[in-house]
Amino acid sequence: MTLTGGIAHQPAGYEPEPFLQSLPDRAGAARNSLPRALSLAADLGAVVPLPGSGRTAVAWQVLTTLASTDLTVARVVEPHLDALAILDQAGHGGGPANRAGATGTWGVFAAEGPGVVLEAAPAPDGGWSLTGTKPWCSLADQLDAAVVTAHLADGRRRAFAVDLRADGVLPEPAGTWVSRGLPSVPSCSVRFEAARAVPVGEPDWYLARDGFAWGGIGVAACWYGGALGIA
């Protein structure tokens, strides 16, 4: 398989995934509109193969094709697909949104920053809650839910699924820093005040899993597609 301009050219006899044919047009239609890009992310989340499922190349092809048409659209779709993959790898299967208490579009908030920390603690009812601040959360005020990493009392880190519309989840106003490559994708800090959270994997699982590398490849596929679009 070779890629030119973000579109895959396959050997004779190959039957492409039906949804791939309309991707450039759908990416173009979502250009300059975060709501349309997020709607596209939700649609693709239902049909794009998960990494490691035997059709991993199709997932990268989707991101490359989107990015060759519009890089911003691809970088809105990518974290949603990554979050669904993380939830599946953790064993949440076909119902991750229901288990997290939210539906719709997802993000992944795993960045760390100086002077701020997000802590996870057991709640009195047997669940978990998050308290503190998470920096650099892209589209936090637009998404419905996110996979968020937090620190445990013993210093280890654990991933949690969080309903971003729930009580105790407070996106802060965006700062003065702007991503020059993605100016229309705002990134802000999110303050959590005893926000309800559902564990995703065991402690330290998020970084140790094989899928962590797959997530990085997805981001690289976006930048590769953006370069093809320019070329």
mmCIF file of N, CA and C in Angstrom, residues 21-93:
data_model
loop_
_atom_site.group_PDB
_atom_site.id
_atom_site.type_symbol
_atom_site.label_atom_id
_atom_site.label_comp_id
_atom_site.label_asym_id
_atom_site.label_seq_id
_atom_site.Cartn_x
_atom_site.Cartn_y
_atom_site.Cartn_z
ATOM 1 N N GLN A 21 -14.121 6.392 1.259
ATOM 2 C CA GLN A 21 -14.318 7.105 -0.001
ATOM 3 C C GLN A 21 -14.796 8.545 0.213
ATOM 4 N N SER A 22 -15.559 8.756 1.255
ATOM 5 C CA SER A 22 -16.136 10.091 1.478
ATOM 6 C C SER A 22 -15.325 10.944 2.454
ATOM 7 N N LEU A 23 -14.206 10.417 2.958
ATOM 8 C CA LEU A 23 -13.469 11.140 3.989
ATOM 9 C C LEU A 23 -12.982 12.520 3.556
ATOM 10 N N PRO A 24 -12.365 12.669 2.378
ATOM 11 C CA PRO A 24 -11.917 14.018 1.999
ATOM 12 C C PRO A 24 -13.062 15.026 1.954
ATOM 13 N N ASP A 25 -14.187 14.622 1.400
ATOM 14 C CA ASP A 25 -15.336 15.535 1.334
ATOM 15 C C ASP A 25 -15.851 15.872 2.736
ATOM 16 N N ARG A 26 -15.898 14.877 3.619
ATOM 17 C CA ARG A 26 -16.400 15.125 4.977
ATOM 18 C C ARG A 26 -15.434 16.002 5.763
ATOM 19 N N ALA A 27 -14.140 15.805 5.555
ATOM 20 C CA ALA A 27 -13.162 16.666 6.219
ATOM 21 C C ALA A 27 -13.283 18.096 5.706
ATOM 22 N N GLY A 28 -13.483 18.243 4.406
ATOM 23 C CA GLY A 28 -13.656 19.581 3.852
ATOM 24 C C GLY A 28 -14.898 20.259 4.391
ATOM 25 N N ALA A 29 -15.972 19.495 4.560
ATOM 26 C CA ALA A 29 -17.219 20.066 5.085
ATOM 27 C C ALA A 29 -17.082 20.489 6.541
ATOM 28 N N ALA A 30 -16.171 19.840 7.284
ATOM 29 C CA ALA A 30 -15.981 20.165 8.702
ATOM 30 C C ALA A 30 -14.958 21.268 8.922
ATOM 31 N N ARG A 31 -14.305 21.709 7.863
ATOM 32 C CA ARG A 31 -13.271 22.739 7.991
ATOM 33 C C ARG A 31 -13.854 24.013 8.614
ATOM 34 N N ASN A 32 -13.103 24.591 9.558
ATOM 35 C CA ASN A 32 -13.475 25.846 10.222
ATOM 36 C C ASN A 32 -14.721 25.726 11.090
ATOM 37 N N SER A 33 -15.087 24.520 11.477
ATOM 38 C CA SER A 33 -16.252 24.330 12.340
ATOM 39 C C SER A 33 -15.955 23.233 13.352
ATOM 40 N N LEU A 34 -15.692 23.617 14.607
ATOM 41 C CA LEU A 34 -15.457 22.612 15.640
ATOM 42 C C LEU A 34 -16.665 21.702 15.845
ATOM 43 N N PRO A 35 -17.896 22.217 15.862
ATOM 44 C CA PRO A 35 -19.042 21.314 16.030
ATOM 45 C C PRO A 35 -19.112 20.248 14.937
ATOM 46 N N ARG A 36 -18.848 20.630 13.678
ATOM 47 C CA ARG A 36 -18.900 19.634 12.597
ATOM 48 C C ARG A 36 -17.738 18.654 12.709
ATOM 49 N N ALA A 37 -16.569 19.139 13.127
ATOM 50 C CA ALA A 37 -15.426 18.237 13.295
ATOM 51 C C ALA A 37 -15.687 17.236 14.415
ATOM 52 N N LEU A 38 -16.286 17.694 15.496
ATOM 53 C CA LEU A 38 -16.610 16.795 16.603
ATOM 54 C C LEU A 38 -17.691 15.795 16.205
ATOM 55 N N SER A 39 -18.652 16.242 15.414
ATOM 56 C CA SER A 39 -19.686 15.324 14.924
ATOM 57 C C SER A 39 -19.065 14.253 14.032
ATOM 58 N N LEU A 40 -18.097 14.649 13.199
ATOM 59 C CA LEU A 40 -17.400 13.681 12.365
ATOM 60 C C LEU A 40 -16.625 12.691 13.223
ATOM 61 N N ALA A 41 -15.994 13.193 14.300
ATOM 62 C CA ALA A 41 -15.261 12.298 15.203
ATOM 63 C C ALA A 41 -16.185 11.242 15.790
ATOM 64 N N ALA A 42 -17.370 11.657 16.228
ATOM 65 C CA ALA A 42 -18.318 10.710 16.804
ATOM 66 C C ALA A 42 -18.749 9.664 15.780
ATOM 67 N N ASP A 43 -18.978 10.105 14.548
ATOM 68 C CA ASP A 43 -19.380 9.165 13.493
ATOM 69 C C ASP A 43 -18.274 8.158 13.202
ATOM 70 N N LEU A 44 -17.047 8.648 13.091
ATOM 71 C CA LEU A 44 -15.936 7.760 12.756
ATOM 72 C C LEU A 44 -15.617 6.806 13.911
ATOM 73 N N GLY A 45 -15.874 7.232 15.129
ATOM 74 C CA GLY A 45 -15.621 6.357 16.263
ATOM 75 C C GLY A 45 -16.415 5.066 16.210
ATOM 76 N N ALA A 46 -17.519 5.078 15.484
ATOM 77 C CA ALA A 46 -18.361 3.888 15.383
ATOM 78 C C ALA A 46 -17.911 2.932 14.291
ATOM 79 N N VAL A 47 -17.005 3.388 13.397
ATOM 80 C CA VAL A 47 -16.658 2.534 12.253
ATOM 81 C C VAL A 47 -15.155 2.311 12.074
ATOM 82 N N VAL A 48 -14.311 3.181 12.599
ATOM 83 C CA VAL A 48 -12.867 3.037 12.391
ATOM 84 C C VAL A 48 -12.338 1.874 13.235
ATOM 85 N N PRO A 49 -11.573 0.957 12.641
ATOM 86 C CA PRO A 49 -11.037 -0.179 13.413
ATOM 87 C C PRO A 49 -10.117 0.291 14.530
ATOM 88 N N LEU A 50 -10.128 -0.414 15.650
ATOM 89 C CA LEU A 50 -9.245 -0.095 16.755
ATOM 90 C C LEU A 50 -7.837 -0.607 16.456
ATOM 91 N N PRO A 51 -6.804 0.102 16.908
ATOM 92 C CA PRO A 51 -5.438 -0.410 16.736
ATOM 93 C C PRO A 51 -5.293 -1.783 17.391
ATOM 94 N N GLY A 52 -4.608 -2.676 16.700
ATOM 95 C CA GLY A 52 -4.422 -4.024 17.211
ATOM 96 C C GLY A 52 -5.544 -4.974 16.869
ATOM 97 N N SER A 53 -6.536 -4.511 16.126
ATOM 98 C CA SER A 53 -7.690 -5.350 15.799
ATOM 99 C C SER A 53 -7.477 -6.190 14.550
ATOM 100 N N GLY A 54 -6.336 -6.002 13.887
ATOM 101 C CA GLY A 54 -6.088 -6.698 12.637
ATOM 102 C C GLY A 54 -6.226 -5.807 11.423
ATOM 103 N N ARG A 55 -6.793 -4.607 11.629
ATOM 104 C CA ARG A 55 -6.918 -3.627 10.541
ATOM 105 C C ARG A 55 -6.363 -2.282 10.999
ATOM 106 N N THR A 56 -5.253 -2.333 11.713
ATOM 107 C CA THR A 56 -4.670 -1.120 12.280
ATOM 108 C C THR A 56 -4.315 -0.103 11.205
ATOM 109 N N ALA A 57 -3.836 -0.566 10.054
ATOM 110 C CA ALA A 57 -3.441 0.355 8.987
ATOM 111 C C ALA A 57 -4.597 1.242 8.542
ATOM 112 N N VAL A 58 -5.823 0.722 8.632
ATOM 113 C CA VAL A 58 -6.981 1.518 8.239
ATOM 114 C C VAL A 58 -7.139 2.723 9.172
ATOM 115 N N ALA A 59 -6.886 2.512 10.471
ATOM 116 C CA ALA A 59 -6.983 3.624 11.416
ATOM 117 C C ALA A 59 -5.997 4.721 11.067
ATOM 118 N N TRP A 60 -4.762 4.343 10.729
ATOM 119 C CA TRP A 60 -3.769 5.366 10.356
ATOM 120 C C TRP A 60 -4.146 6.013 9.032
ATOM 121 N N GLN A 61 -4.705 5.225 8.121
ATOM 122 C CA GLN A 61 -5.121 5.772 6.827
ATOM 123 C C GLN A 61 -6.214 6.821 7.000
ATOM 124 N N VAL A 62 -7.140 6.573 7.912
ATOM 125 C CA VAL A 62 -8.198 7.544 8.178
ATOM 126 C C VAL A 62 -7.602 8.881 8.621
ATOM 127 N N LEU A 63 -6.686 8.834 9.593
ATOM 128 C CA LEU A 63 -6.110 10.078 10.119
ATOM 129 C C LEU A 63 -5.267 10.786 9.072
ATOM 130 N N THR A 64 -4.507 10.029 8.294
ATOM 131 C CA THR A 64 -3.683 10.636 7.250
ATOM 132 C C THR A 64 -4.547 11.293 6.183
ATOM 133 N N THR A 65 -5.610 10.629 5.790
ATOM 134 C CA THR A 65 -6.506 11.178 4.771
ATOM 135 C C THR A 65 -7.183 12.447 5.267
ATOM 136 N N LEU A 66 -7.671 12.414 6.507
ATOM 137 C CA LEU A 66 -8.291 13.614 7.071
ATOM 138 C C LEU A 66 -7.301 14.772 7.106
ATOM 139 N N ALA A 67 -6.086 14.491 7.586
ATOM 140 C CA ALA A 67 -5.100 15.555 7.769
ATOM 141 C C ALA A 67 -4.631 16.137 6.449
ATOM 142 N N SER A 68 -4.593 15.326 5.400
ATOM 143 C CA SER A 68 -4.176 15.845 4.099
ATOM 144 C C SER A 68 -5.191 16.841 3.557
ATOM 145 N N THR A 69 -6.436 16.736 4.018
ATOM 146 C CA THR A 69 -7.480 17.685 3.628
ATOM 147 C C THR A 69 -7.536 18.863 4.586
ATOM 148 N N ASP A 70 -7.536 18.572 5.898
ATOM 149 C CA ASP A 70 -7.567 19.632 6.905
ATOM 150 C C ASP A 70 -6.943 19.098 8.189
ATOM 151 N N LEU A 71 -5.807 19.633 8.567
ATOM 152 C CA LEU A 71 -5.062 19.134 9.716
ATOM 153 C C LEU A 71 -5.835 19.329 11.014
ATOM 154 N N THR A 72 -6.530 20.446 11.144
ATOM 155 C CA THR A 72 -7.286 20.702 12.367
ATOM 156 C C THR A 72 -8.373 19.660 12.572
ATOM 157 N N VAL A 73 -9.083 19.311 11.517
ATOM 158 C CA VAL A 73 -10.125 18.288 11.625
ATOM 159 C C VAL A 73 -9.515 16.972 12.100
ATOM 160 N N ALA A 74 -8.376 16.610 11.530
ATOM 161 C CA ALA A 74 -7.731 15.355 11.932
ATOM 162 C C ALA A 74 -7.336 15.374 13.400
ATOM 163 N N ARG A 75 -6.840 16.524 13.891
ATOM 164 C CA ARG A 75 -6.386 16.598 15.272
ATOM 165 C C ARG A 75 -7.553 16.734 16.253
ATOM 166 N N VAL A 76 -8.757 16.970 15.750
ATOM 167 C CA VAL A 76 -9.957 16.886 16.586
ATOM 168 C C VAL A 76 -10.436 15.443 16.651
ATOM 169 N N VAL A 77 -10.362 14.735 15.532
ATOM 170 C CA VAL A 77 -10.821 13.347 15.467
ATOM 171 C C VAL A 77 -9.878 12.407 16.220
ATOM 172 N N GLU A 78 -8.571 12.635 16.093
ATOM 173 C CA GLU A 78 -7.578 11.687 16.629
ATOM 174 C C GLU A 78 -7.731 11.390 18.117
ATOM 175 N N PRO A 79 -7.855 12.398 19.005
ATOM 176 C CA PRO A 79 -7.974 12.054 20.424
ATOM 177 C C PRO A 79 -9.247 11.294 20.765
ATOM 178 N N HIS A 80 -10.320 11.525 20.013
ATOM 179 C CA HIS A 80 -11.547 10.765 20.248
ATOM 180 C C HIS A 80 -11.308 9.288 19.948
ATOM 181 N N LEU A 81 -10.678 9.002 18.803
ATOM 182 C CA LEU A 81 -10.377 7.617 18.457
ATOM 183 C C LEU A 81 -9.396 7.003 19.451
ATOM 184 N N ASP A 82 -8.421 7.792 19.895
ATOM 185 C CA ASP A 82 -7.446 7.293 20.869
ATOM 186 C C ASP A 82 -8.132 6.941 22.184
ATOM 187 N N ALA A 83 -9.045 7.790 22.638
ATOM 188 C CA ALA A 83 -9.753 7.514 23.892
ATOM 189 C C ALA A 83 -10.566 6.226 23.793
ATOM 190 N N LEU A 84 -11.244 6.026 22.670
ATOM 191 C CA LEU A 84 -12.020 4.797 22.501
ATOM 192 C C LEU A 84 -11.107 3.576 22.516
ATOM 193 N N ALA A 85 -9.927 3.704 21.908
ATOM 194 C CA ALA A 85 -8.976 2.594 21.913
ATOM 195 C C ALA A 85 -8.488 2.297 23.329
ATOM 196 N N ILE A 86 -8.197 3.346 24.098
ATOM 197 C CA ILE A 86 -7.735 3.170 25.478
ATOM 198 C C ILE A 86 -8.797 2.455 26.306
ATOM 199 N N LEU A 87 -10.029 2.881 26.179
ATOM 200 C CA LEU A 87 -11.116 2.265 26.930
ATOM 201 C C LEU A 87 -11.275 0.793 26.557
ATOM 202 N N ASP A 88 -11.143 0.499 25.261
ATOM 203 C CA ASP A 88 -11.257 -0.894 24.829
ATOM 204 C C ASP A 88 -10.098 -1.726 25.365
ATOM 205 N N GLN A 89 -8.888 -1.178 25.322
ATOM 206 C CA GLN A 89 -7.719 -1.901 25.829
ATOM 207 C C GLN A 89 -7.850 -2.200 27.323
ATOM 208 N N ALA A 90 -8.566 -1.328 28.035
ATOM 209 C CA ALA A 90 -8.749 -1.525 29.473
ATOM 210 C C ALA A 90 -9.882 -2.490 29.789
ATOM 211 N N GLY A 91 -10.557 -2.981 28.735
ATOM 212 C CA GLY A 91 -11.608 -3.960 28.954
ATOM 213 C C GLY A 91 -12.995 -3.389 29.107
ATOM 214 N N HIS A 92 -13.174 -2.125 28.719
ATOM 215 C CA HIS A 92 -14.508 -1.539 28.805
ATOM 216 C C HIS A 92 -15.395 -1.938 27.635
ATOM 217 N N GLY A 93 -14.808 -2.521 26.612
ATOM 218 C CA GLY A 93 -15.582 -3.098 25.517
ATOM 219 C C GLY A 93 -16.496 -2.109 24.826
#
